[in-house]
Coordinates of C-alpha atoms in Angstrom, one line a residue:
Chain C
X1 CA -23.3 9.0 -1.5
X2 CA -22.7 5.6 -2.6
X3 CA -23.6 2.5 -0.9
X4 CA -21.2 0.2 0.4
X5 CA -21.4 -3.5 -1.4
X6 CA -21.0 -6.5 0.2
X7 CA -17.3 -8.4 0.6
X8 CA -16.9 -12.1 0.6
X9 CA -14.1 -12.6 3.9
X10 CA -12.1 -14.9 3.2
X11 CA -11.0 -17.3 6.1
X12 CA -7.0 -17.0 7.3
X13 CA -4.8 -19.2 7.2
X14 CA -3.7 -21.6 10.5
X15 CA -0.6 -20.3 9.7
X16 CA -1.1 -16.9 9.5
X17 CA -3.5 -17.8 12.8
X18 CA -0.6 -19.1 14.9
X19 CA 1.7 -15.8 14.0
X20 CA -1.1 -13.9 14.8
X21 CA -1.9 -15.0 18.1
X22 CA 2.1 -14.6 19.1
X23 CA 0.9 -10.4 18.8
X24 CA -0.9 -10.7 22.4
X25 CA 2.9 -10.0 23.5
X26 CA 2.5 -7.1 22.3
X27 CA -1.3 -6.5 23.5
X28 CA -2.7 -8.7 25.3
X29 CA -6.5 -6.8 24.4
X30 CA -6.3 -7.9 20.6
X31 CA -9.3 -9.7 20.2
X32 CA -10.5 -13.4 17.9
X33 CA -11.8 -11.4 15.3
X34 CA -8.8 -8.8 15.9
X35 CA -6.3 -11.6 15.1
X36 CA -8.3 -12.9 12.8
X37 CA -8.4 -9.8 10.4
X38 CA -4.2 -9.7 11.5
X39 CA -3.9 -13.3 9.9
X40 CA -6.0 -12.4 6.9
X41 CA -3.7 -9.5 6.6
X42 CA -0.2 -11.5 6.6
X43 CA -2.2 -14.4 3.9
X44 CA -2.7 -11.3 1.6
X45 CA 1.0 -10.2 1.9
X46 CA 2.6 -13.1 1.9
X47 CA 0.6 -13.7 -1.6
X48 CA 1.8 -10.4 -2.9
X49 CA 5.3 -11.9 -2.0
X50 CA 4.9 -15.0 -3.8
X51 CA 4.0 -12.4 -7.0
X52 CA 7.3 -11.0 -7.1
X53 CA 8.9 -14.2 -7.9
X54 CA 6.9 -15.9 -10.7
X55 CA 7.0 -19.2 -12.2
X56 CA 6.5 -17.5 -15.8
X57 CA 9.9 -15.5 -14.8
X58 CA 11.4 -16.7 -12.1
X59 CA 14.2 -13.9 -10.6
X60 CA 17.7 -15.7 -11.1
X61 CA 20.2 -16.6 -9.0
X62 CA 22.5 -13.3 -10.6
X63 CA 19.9 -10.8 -10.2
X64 CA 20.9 -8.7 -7.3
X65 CA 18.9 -6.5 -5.2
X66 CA 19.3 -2.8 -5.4
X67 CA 21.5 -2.8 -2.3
X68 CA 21.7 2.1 -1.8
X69 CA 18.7 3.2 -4.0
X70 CA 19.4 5.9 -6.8
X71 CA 17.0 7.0 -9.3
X72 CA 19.5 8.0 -12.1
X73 CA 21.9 5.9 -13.8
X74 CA 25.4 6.4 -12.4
X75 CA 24.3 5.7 -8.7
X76 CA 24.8 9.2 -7.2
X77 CA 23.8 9.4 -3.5
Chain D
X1 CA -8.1 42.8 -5.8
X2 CA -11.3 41.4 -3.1
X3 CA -9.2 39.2 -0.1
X4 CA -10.7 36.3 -2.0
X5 CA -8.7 37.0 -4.9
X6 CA -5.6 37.7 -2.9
X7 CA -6.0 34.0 -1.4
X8 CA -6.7 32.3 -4.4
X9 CA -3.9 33.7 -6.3
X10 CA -0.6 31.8 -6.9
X11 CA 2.5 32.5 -5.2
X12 CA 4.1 34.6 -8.7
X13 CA 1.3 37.0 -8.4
X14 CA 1.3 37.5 -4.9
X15 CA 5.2 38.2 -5.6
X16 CA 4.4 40.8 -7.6
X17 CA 1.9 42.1 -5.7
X18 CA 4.2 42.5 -2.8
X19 CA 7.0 43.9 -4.7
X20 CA 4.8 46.6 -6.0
X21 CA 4.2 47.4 -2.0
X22 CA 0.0 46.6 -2.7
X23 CA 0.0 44.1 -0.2
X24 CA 2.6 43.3 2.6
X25 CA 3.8 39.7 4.2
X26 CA 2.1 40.2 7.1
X27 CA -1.2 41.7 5.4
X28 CA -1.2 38.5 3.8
X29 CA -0.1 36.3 7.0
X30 CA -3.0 37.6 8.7
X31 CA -5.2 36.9 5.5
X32 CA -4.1 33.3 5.2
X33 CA -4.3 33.1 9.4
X34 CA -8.1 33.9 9.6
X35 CA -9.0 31.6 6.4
X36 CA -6.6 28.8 8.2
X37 CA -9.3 29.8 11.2
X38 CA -12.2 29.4 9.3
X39 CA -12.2 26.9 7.2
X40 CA -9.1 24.7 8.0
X41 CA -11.2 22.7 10.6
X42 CA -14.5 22.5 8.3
X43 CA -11.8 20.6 5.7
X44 CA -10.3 18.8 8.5
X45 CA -7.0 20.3 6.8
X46 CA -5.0 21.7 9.9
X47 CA -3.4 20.6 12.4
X48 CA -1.4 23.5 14.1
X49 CA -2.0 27.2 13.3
X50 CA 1.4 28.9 13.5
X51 CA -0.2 32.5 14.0
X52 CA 3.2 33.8 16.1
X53 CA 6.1 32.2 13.7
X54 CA 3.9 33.2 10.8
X55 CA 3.9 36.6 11.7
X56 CA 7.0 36.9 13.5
X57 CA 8.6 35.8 10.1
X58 CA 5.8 37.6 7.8
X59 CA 7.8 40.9 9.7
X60 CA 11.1 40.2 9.0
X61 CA 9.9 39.6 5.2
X62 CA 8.7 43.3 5.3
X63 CA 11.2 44.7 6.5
X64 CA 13.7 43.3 4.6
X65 CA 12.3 44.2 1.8
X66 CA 12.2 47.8 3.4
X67 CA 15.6 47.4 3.0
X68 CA 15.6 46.5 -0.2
X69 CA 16.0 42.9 0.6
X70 CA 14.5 40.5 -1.5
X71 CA 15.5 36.8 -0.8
X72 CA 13.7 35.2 -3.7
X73 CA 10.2 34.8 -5.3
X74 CA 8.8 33.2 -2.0
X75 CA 9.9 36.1 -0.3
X76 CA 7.3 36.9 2.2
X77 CA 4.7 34.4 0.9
X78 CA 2.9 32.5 3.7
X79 CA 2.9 28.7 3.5
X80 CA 2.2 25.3 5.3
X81 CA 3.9 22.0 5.5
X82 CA 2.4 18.5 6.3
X83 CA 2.7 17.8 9.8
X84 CA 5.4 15.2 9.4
X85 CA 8.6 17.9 8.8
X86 CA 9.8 18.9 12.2
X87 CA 9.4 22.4 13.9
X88 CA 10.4 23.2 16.9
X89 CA 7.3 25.6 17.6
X90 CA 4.3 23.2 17.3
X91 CA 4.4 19.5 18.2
X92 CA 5.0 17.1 15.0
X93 CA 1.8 14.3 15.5
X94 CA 2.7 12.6 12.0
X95 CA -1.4 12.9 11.7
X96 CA -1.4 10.3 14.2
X97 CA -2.6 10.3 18.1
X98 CA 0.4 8.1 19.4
X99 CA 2.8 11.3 18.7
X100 CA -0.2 14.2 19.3
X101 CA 2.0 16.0 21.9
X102 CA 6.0 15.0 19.6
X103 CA 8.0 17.4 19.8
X104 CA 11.4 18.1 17.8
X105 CA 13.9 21.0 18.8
X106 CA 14.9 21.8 14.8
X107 CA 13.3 22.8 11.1
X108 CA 13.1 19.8 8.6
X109 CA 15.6 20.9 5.8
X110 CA 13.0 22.0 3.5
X111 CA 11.7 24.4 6.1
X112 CA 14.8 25.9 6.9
X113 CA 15.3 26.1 3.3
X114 CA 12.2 28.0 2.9
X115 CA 12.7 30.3 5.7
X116 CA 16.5 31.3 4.4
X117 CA 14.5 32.2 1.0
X118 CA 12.1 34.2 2.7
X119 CA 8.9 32.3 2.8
X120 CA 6.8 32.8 6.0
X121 CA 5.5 29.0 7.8
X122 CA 2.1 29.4 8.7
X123 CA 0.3 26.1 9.5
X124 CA 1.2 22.5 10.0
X125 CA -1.3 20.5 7.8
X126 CA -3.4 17.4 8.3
X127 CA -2.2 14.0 6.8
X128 CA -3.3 10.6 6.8
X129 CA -1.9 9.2 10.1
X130 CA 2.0 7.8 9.5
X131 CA 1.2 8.5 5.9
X132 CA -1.2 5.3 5.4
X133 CA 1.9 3.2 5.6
X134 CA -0.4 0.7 7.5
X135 CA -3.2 0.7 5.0
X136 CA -6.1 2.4 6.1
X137 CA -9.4 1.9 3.9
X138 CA -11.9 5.0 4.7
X139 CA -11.4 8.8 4.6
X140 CA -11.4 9.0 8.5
X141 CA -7.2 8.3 9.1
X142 CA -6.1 11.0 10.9
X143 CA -6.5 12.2 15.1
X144 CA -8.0 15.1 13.1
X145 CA -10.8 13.5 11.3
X146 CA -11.2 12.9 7.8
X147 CA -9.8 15.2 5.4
X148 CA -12.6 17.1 2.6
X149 CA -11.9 18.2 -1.1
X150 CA -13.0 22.2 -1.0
X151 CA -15.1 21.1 -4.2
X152 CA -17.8 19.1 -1.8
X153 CA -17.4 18.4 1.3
X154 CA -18.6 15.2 1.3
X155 CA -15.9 14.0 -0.5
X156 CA -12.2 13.2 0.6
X157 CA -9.0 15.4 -0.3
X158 CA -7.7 12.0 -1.1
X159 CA -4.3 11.3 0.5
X160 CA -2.0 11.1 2.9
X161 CA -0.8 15.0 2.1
X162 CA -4.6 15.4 3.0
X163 CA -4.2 19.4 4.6
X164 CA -1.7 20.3 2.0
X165 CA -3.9 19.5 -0.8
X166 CA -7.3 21.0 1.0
X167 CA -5.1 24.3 1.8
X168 CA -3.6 24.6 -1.1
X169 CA -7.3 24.1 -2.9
X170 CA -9.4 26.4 -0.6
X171 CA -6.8 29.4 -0.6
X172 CA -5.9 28.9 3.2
X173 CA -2.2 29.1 2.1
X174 CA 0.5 30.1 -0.9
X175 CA 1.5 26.9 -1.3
X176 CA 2.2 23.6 0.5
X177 CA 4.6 20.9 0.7
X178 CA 3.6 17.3 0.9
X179 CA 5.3 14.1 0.9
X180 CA 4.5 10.8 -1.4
X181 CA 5.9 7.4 -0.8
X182 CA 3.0 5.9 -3.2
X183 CA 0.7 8.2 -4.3
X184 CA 0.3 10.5 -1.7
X185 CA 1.2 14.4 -3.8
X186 CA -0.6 12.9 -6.8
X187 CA -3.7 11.6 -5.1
X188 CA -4.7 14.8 -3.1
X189 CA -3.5 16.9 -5.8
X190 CA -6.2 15.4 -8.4
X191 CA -8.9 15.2 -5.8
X192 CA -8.7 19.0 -4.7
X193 CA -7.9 20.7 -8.5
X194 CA -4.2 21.7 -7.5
X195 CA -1.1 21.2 -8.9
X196 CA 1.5 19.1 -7.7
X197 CA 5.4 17.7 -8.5
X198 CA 6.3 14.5 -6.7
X199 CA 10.1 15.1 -7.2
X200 CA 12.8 12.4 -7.9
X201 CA 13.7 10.0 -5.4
X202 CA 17.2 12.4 -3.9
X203 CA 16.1 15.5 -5.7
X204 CA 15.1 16.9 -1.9
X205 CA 16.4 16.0 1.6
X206 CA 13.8 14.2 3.9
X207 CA 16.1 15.3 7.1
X208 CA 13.4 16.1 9.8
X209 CA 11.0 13.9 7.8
X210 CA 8.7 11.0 9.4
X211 CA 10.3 8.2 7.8
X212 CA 7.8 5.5 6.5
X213 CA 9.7 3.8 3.7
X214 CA 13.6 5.3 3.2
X215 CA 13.5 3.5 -0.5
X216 CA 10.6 5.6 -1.7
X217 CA 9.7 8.7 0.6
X218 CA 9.7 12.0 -1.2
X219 CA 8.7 15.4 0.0
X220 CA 8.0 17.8 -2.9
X221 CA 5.6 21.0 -4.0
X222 CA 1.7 21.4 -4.2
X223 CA 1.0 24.8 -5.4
X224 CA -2.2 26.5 -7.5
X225 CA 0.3 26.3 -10.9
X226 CA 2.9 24.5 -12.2
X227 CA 5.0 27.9 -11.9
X228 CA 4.6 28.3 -8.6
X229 CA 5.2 24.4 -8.1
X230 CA 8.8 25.4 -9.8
X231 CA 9.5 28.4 -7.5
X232 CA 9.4 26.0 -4.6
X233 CA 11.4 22.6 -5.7
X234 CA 14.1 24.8 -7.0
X235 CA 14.0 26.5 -3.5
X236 CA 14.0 23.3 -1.9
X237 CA 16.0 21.1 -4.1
X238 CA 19.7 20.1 -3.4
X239 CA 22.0 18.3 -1.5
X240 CA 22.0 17.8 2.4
X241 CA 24.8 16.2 4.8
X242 CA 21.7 15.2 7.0
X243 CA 20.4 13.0 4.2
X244 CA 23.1 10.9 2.2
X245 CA 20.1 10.4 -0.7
X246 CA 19.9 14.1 -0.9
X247 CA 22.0 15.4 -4.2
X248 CA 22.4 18.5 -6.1
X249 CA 21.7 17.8 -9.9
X250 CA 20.6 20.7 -12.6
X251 CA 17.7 21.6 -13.7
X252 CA 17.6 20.6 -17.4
X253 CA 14.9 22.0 -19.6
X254 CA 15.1 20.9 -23.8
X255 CA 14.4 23.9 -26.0
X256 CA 13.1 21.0 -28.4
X257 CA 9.6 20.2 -29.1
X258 CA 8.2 17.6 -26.3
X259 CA 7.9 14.1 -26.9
X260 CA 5.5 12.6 -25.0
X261 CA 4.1 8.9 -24.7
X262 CA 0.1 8.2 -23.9
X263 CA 0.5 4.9 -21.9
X264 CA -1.4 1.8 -23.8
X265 CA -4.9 1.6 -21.9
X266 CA -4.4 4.9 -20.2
X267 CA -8.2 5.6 -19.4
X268 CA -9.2 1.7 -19.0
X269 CA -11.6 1.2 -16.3
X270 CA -11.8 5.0 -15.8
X271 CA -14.9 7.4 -15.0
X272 CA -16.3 9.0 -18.3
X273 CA -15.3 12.7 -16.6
X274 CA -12.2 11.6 -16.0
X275 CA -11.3 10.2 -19.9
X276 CA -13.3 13.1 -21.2
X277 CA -11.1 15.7 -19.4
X278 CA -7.9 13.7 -20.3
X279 CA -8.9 13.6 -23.7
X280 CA -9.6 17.1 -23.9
X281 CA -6.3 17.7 -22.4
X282 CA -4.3 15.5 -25.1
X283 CA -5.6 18.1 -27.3
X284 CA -4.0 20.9 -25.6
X285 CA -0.9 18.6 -25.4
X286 CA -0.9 18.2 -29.2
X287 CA -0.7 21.8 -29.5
X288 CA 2.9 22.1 -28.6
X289 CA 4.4 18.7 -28.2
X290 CA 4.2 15.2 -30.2
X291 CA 2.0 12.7 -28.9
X292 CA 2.8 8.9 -29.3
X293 CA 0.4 6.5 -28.0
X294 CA 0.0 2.7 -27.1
X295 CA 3.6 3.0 -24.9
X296 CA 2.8 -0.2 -23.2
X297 CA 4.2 -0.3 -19.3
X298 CA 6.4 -3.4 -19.1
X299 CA 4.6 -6.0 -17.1
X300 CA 5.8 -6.2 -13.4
X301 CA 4.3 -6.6 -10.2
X302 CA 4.3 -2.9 -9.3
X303 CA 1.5 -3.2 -6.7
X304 CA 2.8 -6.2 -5.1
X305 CA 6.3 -4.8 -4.8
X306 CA 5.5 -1.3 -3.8
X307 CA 3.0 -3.1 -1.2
X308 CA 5.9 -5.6 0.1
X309 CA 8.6 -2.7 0.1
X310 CA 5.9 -0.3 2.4
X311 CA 5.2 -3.2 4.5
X312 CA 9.2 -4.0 5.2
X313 CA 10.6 -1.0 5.7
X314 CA 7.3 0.6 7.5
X315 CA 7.2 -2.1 10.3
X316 CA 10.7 -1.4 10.5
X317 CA 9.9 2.3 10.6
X318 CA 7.5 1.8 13.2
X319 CA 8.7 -1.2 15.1
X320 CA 8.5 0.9 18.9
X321 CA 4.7 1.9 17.9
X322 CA 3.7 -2.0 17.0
X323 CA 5.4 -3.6 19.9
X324 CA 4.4 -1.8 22.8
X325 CA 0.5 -2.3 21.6
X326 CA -0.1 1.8 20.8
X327 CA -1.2 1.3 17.3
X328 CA -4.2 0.4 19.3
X329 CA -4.3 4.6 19.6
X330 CA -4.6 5.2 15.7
X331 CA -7.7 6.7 14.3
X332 CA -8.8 3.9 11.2
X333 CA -9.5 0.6 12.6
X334 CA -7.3 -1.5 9.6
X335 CA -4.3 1.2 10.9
X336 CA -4.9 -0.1 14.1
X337 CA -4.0 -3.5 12.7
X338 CA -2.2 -3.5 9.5
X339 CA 0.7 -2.7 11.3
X340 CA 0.7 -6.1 12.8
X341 CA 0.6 -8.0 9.1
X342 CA 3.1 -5.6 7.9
X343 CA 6.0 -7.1 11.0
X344 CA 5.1 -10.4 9.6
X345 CA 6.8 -9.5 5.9
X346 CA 9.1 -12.4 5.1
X347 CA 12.4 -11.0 4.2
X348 CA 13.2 -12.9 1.6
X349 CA 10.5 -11.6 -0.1
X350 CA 11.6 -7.6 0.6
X351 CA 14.6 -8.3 -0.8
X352 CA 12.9 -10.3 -3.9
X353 CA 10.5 -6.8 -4.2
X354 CA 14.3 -4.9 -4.2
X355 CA 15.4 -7.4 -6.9
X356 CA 12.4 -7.3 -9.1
X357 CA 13.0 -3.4 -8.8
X358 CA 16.4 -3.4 -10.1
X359 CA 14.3 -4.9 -13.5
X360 CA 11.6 -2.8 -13.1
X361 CA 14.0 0.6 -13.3
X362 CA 15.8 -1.2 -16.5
X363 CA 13.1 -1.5 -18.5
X364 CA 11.3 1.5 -18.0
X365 CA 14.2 3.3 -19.1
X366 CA 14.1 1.1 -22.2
X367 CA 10.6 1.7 -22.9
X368 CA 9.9 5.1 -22.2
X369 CA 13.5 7.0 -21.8
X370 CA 13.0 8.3 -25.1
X371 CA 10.2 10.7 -24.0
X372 CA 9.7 14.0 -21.9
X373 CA 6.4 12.6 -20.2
X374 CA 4.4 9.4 -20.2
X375 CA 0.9 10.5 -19.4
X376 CA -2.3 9.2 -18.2
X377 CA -4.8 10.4 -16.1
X378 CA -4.2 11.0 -12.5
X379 CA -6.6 8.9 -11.0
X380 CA -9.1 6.6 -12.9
X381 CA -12.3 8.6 -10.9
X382 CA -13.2 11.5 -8.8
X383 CA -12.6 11.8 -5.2
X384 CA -13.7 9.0 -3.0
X385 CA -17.0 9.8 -0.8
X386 CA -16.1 10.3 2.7
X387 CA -17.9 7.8 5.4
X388 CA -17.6 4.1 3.0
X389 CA -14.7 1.9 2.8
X390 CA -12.8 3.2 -0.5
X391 CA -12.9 -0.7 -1.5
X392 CA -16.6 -0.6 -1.5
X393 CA -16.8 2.4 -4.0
X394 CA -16.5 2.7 -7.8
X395 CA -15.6 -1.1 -8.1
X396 CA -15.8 -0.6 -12.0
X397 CA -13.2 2.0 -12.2
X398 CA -10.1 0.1 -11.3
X399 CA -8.5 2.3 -13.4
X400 CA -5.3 1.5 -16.7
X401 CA -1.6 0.6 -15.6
X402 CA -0.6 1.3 -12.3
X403 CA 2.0 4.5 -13.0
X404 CA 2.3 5.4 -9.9
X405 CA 3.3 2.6 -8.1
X406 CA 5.5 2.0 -11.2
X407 CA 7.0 5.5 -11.1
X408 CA 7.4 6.1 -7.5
X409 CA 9.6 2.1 -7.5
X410 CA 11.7 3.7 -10.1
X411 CA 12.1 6.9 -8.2
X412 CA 11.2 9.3 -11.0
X413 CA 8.9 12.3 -11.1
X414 CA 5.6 12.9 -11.2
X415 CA 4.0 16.5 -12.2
X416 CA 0.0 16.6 -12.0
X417 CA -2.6 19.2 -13.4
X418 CA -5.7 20.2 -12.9
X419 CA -7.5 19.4 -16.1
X420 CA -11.4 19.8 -15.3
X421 CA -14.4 19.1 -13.7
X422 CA -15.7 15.9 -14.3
X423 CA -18.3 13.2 -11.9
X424 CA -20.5 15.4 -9.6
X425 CA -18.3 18.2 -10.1
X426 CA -15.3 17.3 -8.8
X427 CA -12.0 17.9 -10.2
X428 CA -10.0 15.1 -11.8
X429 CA -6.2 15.8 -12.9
X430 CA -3.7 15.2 -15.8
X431 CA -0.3 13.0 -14.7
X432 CA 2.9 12.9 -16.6
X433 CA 5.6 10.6 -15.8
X434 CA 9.3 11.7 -16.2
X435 CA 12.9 10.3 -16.9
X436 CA 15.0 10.6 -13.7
X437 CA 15.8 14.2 -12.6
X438 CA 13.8 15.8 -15.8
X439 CA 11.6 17.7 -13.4
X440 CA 12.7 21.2 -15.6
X441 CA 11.3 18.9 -19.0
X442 CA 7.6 18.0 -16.7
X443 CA 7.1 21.9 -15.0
X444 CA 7.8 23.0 -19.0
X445 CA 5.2 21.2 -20.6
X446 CA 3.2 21.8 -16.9
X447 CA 3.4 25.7 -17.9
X448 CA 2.9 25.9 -21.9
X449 CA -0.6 23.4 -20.8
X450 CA -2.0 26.1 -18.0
X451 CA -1.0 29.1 -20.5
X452 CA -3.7 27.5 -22.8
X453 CA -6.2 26.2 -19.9
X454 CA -7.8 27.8 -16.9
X455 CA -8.7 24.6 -14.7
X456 CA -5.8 25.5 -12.3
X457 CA -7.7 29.1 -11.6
X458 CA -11.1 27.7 -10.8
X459 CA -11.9 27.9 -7.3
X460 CA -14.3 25.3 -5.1
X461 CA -17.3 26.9 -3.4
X462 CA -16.5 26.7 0.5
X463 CA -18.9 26.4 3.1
X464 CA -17.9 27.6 6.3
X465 CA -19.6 24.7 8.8
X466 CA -20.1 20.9 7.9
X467 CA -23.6 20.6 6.1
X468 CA -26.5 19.0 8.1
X469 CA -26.9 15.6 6.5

């Protein structure tokens, strides 16, 4: 069985923090370290999002989004 | 033929065996039923036996084909679905303990599909809870407990069609349907030594589905052969009014010698096994079809788009579960939470993930529509130990380009084999990739490779409790 290794955590944002905290609506029991895992959560996505539109190719103002999802060419579906 | 045999053997021979009146339906029901007993709960792959349907069904089978009756070559073959396609006989807990006691009043389309062609529903399998569409990071993500690969238990059936792989694997069933959104036929497939089709995106209706992510969510065959994995999506396949994705398109095979592409840096970061079995199966390949290699995969952010899509249209998905505080009640503790991080997905960046798609599709038409298959291995290693956070675990085997995220944001197919025994002897798998619809071109190739190999006849050793540890 391997071993689990260590994992640097890095701290969250205040930003993700702050939208974080607004979850108690939703249960009041989430706790600091709750929210804080939450925050560090919404950081990582929100860096995945920046990804998708790179400075080394930005998307363009013309590029559309696929509005009803088809696999093959013509659009069936 | 021992009862062992009889379980282990794919759903052709079993056809055959019942046509030639040496086994009936519900001889075999009540096979599958007491193996579904046994082992199902050692494997943590069941979550509902369906002992009356099965055999209520197994019945009619026999004597129909009394009659002379035959529906098709699932006729009177047991089966079992993951527990997110609706029945109305068993409750529907989408592996998860919020929806334990669900309950639906109608078959999914693919079962009712599969009963009108005969096949006999037998068990509603284990899945990662909601599919792992919150991002769970151990083996133990389901109200049933973590899900075991029949080769040791110690080791996950990798997921989230967790039961249907195990079952399919340890002979508890004639075959199984799973779903995949990213991963999730491919990854148990590989990690139990079964065969599996992740079908095109519309090539099967979802209606009576758990919906995680309507852009990607596919429901398709895992079988012990790519023949048998044929049997069922043609039985399955076509359109639905219930589900607008849902088309009929034909079944295409090429009577031309295959073209297939080995993607550039296919075994990178991969277990030794794992490359040595792929390499040994590129021979086999070579055999009958011609092999190109370094097919680069154009450079997008698959990962970060497939991840942003999930997240989107997940939240969405499960919006009611998130804000009235019961994710709380899901087994893996980042479950419990990733739902939260997923509601905070900006929507400009969704829609820039359903942008970048629209380039993604483009150029991998460009760069690998000229071939039957792009291949690679399944998974860069083994089966993930059960009990350790899956991101603490063979760090050096990242693995080569991410296919599957790539091919399950273009909505292609998938078909993987069996193709060895590799790290601590667990099974590793074969992938190929293929052009939109071109299931007929994958299940070809799928067929002429398991003619010349026996990996997809080997059976795992079961044990019939957990192992002291």
């Amino acid at each position: 069985m391997a071993e689990p290794a260590a994992r640097p955590v890095k701290a969250p944002t205040p930003a993700a923090l702050a939208l974080a905290a607004a979850y108690r609506a939703f249960d009041p029991r989430l706790t600091d370290a709750e929210l804080r895992t939450i925050a560090r959560g919404i950081d990582d996505n929100r860096a995945a999002g920046a990804a998708l539109n790179p400075k080394r190719k930005p998307l363009r103002n013309s590029d559309e989004p696929i509005a009803r999802f088809a696999a093959a060419e013509s659009g069936r579906g | 033929m021992t009862p062992d045999e009889l379980a282990f053997a794919d759903a052709f021979t079993l056809q055959r065996l019942l046509t030639a009146r040496t086994v009936s339906s519900v001889e075999l029901t009540k096979l599958y039923l007491e193996r579904l007993e046994k082992y199902g709960p050692v494997y943590g792959a069941v979550v509902t036996i369906l002992p009356e349907r099965g055999l209520r069904e197994a019945a009619r089978a026999d004597r129909e084909r009394r009659r002379g009756t035959i529906r098709g070559p699932l006729h009177g073959i047991p089966y079992g679905v993951k527990d997110l396609l609706a029945t109305p006989d068993a409750p529907t807990t989408w592996g998860a303990a919020p929806f334990r006691n669900q309950r639906f009043d109608f078959d999914a389309a693919v079962v009712r599909k599969l009963s009108a062609a005969g096949a006999v529903l037998i068990a509603k399998l284990a899945m990662v809870e909601l599919a792992g569409g919150f991002g769970y990071n151990d083996a133990d993500a389901s109200f049933t407990g973590p899900g075991r690969t029949p080769w040791d238990w110690h080791y996950w059936s990798g997921g989230s069609s967790t039961g249907s792989g195990a079952a399919v694997s340890a002979g508890l069933v004639g075959f199984a349907i799973g779903s995949e959104t990213s991963g999730s036929i491919l990854n148990p497939c590989a990690s139990c030594g079964v065969t599996g089709l992740r079908p095109t995106y519309g090539r099967v209706s979802r209606h009576g589905a758990m919906a995680l992510c309507w852009t990607l969510d596919k429901l398709g065959p895992i079988a012990r052969s790519a023949r048998d994995a044929e049997t069922v999506l043609r039985t399955i396949a076509g359109a639905d009014r219930a589900d607008p994705t849902a088309v009929d398109m034909p079944f295409v095979a090429s009577s031309r010698r295959p073209r297939i592409a080995v993607v550039k840096n296919a075994t990178a970061k991969s277990m030794p096994g794992v490359v040595r079995n792929f390499t040994a199966s590129l021979a086999v390949l070579g055999e009958f079809c011609d092999i190109e290699t370094g097919v680069g995969l154009p450079p997008h952010p698959y990962g970060e788009a497939v991840g942003t899509i999930v997240n989107g249209e997940g939240a969405a998905a499960f919006r009611a579960l998130i804000e009235s505080g019961t994710a709380r009640l899901l087994q893996q503790k980042d479950d419990r939470l990733g739902g939260y991080s997923a509601y905070a997905t900006l929507a400009v960046d969704y829609i820039d993930a359903m942008r970048q798609r629209v380039r993604m599709l483009a150029d991998m038409r460009a760069a690998f529509g000229a071939y039957d298959a792009i291949v690679s291995p399944t998974l860069a290693t083994v089966a993930l130990p059960v009990g350790v956070p899956f991101d603490s675990v063979y760090t050096q085997f990242s693995g080569g380009p991410d296919l599957i995220s790539a091919g399950n944001l273009a909505g292609l197919p998938a078909l993987t084999l069996p193709n060895g025994l590799a790290e601590k002897g667990l099974p590793s798998g074969i992938a190929l990739l293929g052009t939109a619809f071109g299931e007929a071109k994958l299940l070809a190739i799928g067929k002429r490779f398991q003619r010349r190999t026996a990996h997809h006849t080997r059976h795992p050793p079961l044990v019939e409790r957990a192992p002291a540890s």
